[in-house]
Short mmCIF file of C-alpha atoms in Angstrom, two decimals:
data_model
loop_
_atom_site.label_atom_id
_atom_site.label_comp_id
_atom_site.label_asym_id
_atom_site.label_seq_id
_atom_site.Cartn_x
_atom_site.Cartn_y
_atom_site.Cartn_z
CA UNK A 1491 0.00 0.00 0.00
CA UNK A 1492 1.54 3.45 -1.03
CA UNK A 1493 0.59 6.09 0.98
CA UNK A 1494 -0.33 10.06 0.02
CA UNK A 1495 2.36 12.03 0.29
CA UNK A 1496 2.18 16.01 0.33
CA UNK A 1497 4.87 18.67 -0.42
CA UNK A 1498 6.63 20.27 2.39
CA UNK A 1499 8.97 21.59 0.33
CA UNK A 1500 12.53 21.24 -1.28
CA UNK A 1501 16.01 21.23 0.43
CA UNK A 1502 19.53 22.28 -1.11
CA UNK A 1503 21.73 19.65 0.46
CA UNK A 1504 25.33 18.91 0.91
CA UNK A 1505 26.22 14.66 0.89
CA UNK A 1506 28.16 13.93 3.78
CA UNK A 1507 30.30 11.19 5.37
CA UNK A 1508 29.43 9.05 8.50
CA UNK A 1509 30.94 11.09 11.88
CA UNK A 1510 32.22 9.18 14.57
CA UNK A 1511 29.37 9.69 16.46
CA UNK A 1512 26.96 8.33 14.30
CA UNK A 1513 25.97 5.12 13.89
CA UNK A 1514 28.19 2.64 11.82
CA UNK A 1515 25.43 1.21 10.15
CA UNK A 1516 24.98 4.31 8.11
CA UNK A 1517 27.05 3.95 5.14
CA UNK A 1518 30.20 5.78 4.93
CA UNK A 1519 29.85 8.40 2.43
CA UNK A 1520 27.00 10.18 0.44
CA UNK A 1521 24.72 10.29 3.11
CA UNK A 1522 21.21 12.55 2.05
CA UNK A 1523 19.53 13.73 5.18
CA UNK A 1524 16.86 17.34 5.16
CA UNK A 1525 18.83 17.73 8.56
CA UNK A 1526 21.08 20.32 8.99
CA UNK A 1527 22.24 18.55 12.09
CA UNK A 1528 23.65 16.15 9.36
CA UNK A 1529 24.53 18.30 6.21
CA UNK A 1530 24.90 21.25 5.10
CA UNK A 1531 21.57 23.40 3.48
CA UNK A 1532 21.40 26.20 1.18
CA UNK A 1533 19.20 29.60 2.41
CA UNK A 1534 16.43 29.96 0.68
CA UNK A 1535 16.48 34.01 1.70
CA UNK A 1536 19.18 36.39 1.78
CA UNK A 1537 19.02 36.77 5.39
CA UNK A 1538 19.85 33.30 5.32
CA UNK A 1539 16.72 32.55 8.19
CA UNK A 1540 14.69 30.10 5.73
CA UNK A 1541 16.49 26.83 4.58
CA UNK A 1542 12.91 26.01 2.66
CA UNK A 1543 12.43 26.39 -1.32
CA UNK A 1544 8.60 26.61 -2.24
CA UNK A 1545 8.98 24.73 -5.69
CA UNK A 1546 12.05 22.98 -7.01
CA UNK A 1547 13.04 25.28 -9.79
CA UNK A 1548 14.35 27.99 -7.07
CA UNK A 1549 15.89 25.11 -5.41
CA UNK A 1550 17.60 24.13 -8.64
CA UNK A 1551 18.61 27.11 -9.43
CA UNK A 1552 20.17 27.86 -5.95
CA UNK A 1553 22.17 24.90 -6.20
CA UNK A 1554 23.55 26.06 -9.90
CA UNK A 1555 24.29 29.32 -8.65
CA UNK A 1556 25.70 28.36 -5.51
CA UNK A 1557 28.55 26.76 -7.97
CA UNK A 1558 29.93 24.31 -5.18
CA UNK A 1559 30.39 20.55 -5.93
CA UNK A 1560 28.14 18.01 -4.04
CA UNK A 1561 25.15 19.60 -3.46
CA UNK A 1562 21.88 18.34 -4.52
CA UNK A 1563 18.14 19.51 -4.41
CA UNK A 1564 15.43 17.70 -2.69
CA UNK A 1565 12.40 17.30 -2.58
CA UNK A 1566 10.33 16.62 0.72
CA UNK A 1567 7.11 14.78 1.19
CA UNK A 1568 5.18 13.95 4.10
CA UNK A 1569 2.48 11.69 4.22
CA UNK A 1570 -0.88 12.84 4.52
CA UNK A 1571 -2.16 10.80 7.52
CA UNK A 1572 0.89 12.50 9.53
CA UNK A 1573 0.49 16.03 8.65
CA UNK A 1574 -2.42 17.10 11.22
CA UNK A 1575 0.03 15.97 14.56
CA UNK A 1576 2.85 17.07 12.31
CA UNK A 1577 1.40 20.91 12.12
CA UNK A 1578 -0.09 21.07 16.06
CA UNK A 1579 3.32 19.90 16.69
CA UNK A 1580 4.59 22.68 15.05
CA UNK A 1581 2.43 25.43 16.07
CA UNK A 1582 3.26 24.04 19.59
CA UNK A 1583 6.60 25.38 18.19
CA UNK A 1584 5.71 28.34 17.32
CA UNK A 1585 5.25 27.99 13.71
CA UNK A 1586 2.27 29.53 11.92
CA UNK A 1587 1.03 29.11 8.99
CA UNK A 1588 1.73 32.50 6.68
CA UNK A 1589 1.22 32.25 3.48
CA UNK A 1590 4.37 30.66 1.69
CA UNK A 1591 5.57 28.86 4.81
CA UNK A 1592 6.36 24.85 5.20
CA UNK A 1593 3.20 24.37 7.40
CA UNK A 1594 1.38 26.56 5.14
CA UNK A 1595 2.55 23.95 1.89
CA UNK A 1596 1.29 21.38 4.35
CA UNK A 1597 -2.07 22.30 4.77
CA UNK A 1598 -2.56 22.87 1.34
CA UNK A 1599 -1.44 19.06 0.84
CA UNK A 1600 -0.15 19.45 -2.47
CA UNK A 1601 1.34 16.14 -4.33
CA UNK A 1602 4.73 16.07 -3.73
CA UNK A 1603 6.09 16.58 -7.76
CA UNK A 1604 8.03 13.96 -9.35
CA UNK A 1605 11.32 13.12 -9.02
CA UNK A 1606 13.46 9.82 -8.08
CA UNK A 1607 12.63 8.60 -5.24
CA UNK A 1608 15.87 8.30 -2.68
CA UNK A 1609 14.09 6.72 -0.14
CA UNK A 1610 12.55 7.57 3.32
CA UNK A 1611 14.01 9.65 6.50
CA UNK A 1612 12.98 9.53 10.24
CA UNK A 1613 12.90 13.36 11.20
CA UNK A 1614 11.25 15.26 14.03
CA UNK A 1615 10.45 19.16 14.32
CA UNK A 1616 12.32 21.22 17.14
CA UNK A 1617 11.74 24.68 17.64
CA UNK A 1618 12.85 25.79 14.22
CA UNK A 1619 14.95 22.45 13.36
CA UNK A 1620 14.44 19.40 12.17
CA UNK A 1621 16.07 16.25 13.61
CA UNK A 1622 17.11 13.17 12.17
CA UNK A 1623 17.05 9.92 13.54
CA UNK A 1624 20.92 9.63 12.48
CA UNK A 1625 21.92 12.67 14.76
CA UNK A 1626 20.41 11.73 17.92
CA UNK A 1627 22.41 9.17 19.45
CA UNK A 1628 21.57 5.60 19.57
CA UNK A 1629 18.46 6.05 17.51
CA UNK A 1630 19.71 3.93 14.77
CA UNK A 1631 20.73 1.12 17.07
CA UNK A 1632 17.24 1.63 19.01
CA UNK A 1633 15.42 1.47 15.91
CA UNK A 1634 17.53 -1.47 14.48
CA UNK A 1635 17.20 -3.59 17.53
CA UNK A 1636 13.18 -2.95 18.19
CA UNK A 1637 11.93 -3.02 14.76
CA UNK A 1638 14.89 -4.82 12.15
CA UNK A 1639 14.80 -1.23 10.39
CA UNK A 1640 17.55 -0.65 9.16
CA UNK A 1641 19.33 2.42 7.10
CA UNK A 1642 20.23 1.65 3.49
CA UNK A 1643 21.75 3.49 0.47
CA UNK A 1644 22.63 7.10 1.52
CA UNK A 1645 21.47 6.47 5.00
CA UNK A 1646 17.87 5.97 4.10
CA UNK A 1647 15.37 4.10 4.42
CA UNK A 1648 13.98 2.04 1.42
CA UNK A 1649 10.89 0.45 2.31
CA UNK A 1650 8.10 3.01 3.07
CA UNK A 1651 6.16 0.34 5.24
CA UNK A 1652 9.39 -0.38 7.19
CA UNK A 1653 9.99 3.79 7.61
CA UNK A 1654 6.63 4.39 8.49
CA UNK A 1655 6.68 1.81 11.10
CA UNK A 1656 10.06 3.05 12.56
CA UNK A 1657 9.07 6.16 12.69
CA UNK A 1658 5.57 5.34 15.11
CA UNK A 1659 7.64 3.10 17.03
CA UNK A 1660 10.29 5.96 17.72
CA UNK A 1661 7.33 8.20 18.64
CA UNK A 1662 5.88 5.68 21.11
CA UNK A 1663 9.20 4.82 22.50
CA UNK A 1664 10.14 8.79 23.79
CA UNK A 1665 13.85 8.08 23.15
CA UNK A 1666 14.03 11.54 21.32
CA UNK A 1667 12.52 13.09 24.45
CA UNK A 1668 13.36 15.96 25.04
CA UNK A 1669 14.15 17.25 21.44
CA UNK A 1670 11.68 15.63 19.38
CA UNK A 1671 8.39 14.13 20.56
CA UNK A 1672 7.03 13.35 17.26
CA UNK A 1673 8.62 11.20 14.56
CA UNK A 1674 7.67 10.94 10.81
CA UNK A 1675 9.31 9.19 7.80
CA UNK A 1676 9.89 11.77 5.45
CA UNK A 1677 9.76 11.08 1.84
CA UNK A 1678 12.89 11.76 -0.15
CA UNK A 1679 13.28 12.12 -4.10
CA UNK A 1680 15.96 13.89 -6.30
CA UNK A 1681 15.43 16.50 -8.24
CA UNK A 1682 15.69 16.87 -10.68
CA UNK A 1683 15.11 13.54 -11.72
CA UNK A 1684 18.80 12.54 -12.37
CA UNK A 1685 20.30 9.25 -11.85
CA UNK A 1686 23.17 8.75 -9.40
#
């Protein structure tokens, strides 16, 4: 069963290689993570406050003009059934919902566009952050040993059944108490469309 999955947005990303702190499961190089805990991310203002493109031909053309080697754009889906704890979670946060913003995208629950798909991401909102489950530490292992979810090319994960049911076990389990009470697998493609 494939689930809905709207737009939150799209990401400018750096690939990075495992730290010593994360888990060795994660493969060693060309990780993809919407984290900046984990990566690097492109601002999508000149004040450099908003890391969030609205449609994937700004992101794009960031990542041209930005002229640096490495860097990819994103996009981000979340799936439908998650977004109404996913927004009270983040107006508990203190984000509203003006009119161009990531809840905002949300609520509108536009398809996320096409693109490759990359795989699937455990990530949690935090006052103005988002987490990943590869930056908190032990949540791989925790995961791993509860579940048998495991992370797979670039870090992600490639069954959306398996993600999904990570990421609810993660949210029962309060291990990313007190940084992130919610967890939700977060759809990943490339985009554009290119193969790697």
């Amino acid at each position: 069963m494939t689930t809905n999955y709207a737009l939150a947005g799209y990401r400018v990303a750096s690939r990075e290689t495992r730290q010593d702190w994360q888990d060795a499961d994660l493969p060693s190089t060309d990780l993809v993570s919407m984290s900046s805990c984990v990566v690097e991310l492109l601002a999508a203002d000149p004040q450099g406050w908003v890391d969030w493109f609205g449609d994937s031909e700004s992101a794009e053309q960031a990542r041209v003009q930005a002229n640096r080697a490495g860097l990819h754009a994103l996009g981000v889906g979340i799936a439908a059934s998650d977004i109404p704890a996913l927004l009270a979670d983040m107006a508990e946060g203190g984000w509203d919902q003006q009119a161009g913003s990531l809840p905002e995208r949300l609520a509108r629950r536009a398809p996320i566009a096409a693109g490759r798909l990359l795989g699937f991401e455990l990530v949690g909102y935090d006052c103005g952050l988002w987490h990943t489950w590869t930056c908190l530490g032990g949540l791989v292992r925790d995961v791993r040993q509860a579940t048998g979810v495991r992370p797979g090319r670039w870090g992600l994960i490639q069954d959306e059944q398996q993600a999904r049911r990570a990421a609810d076990w993660l949210t029962a389990s309060e291990l990313g108490d007190p940084k992130v009470f919610l967890w939700v697998a977060a759809m990943l493609v490339a985009v554009p469309d290119v193969e790697e």
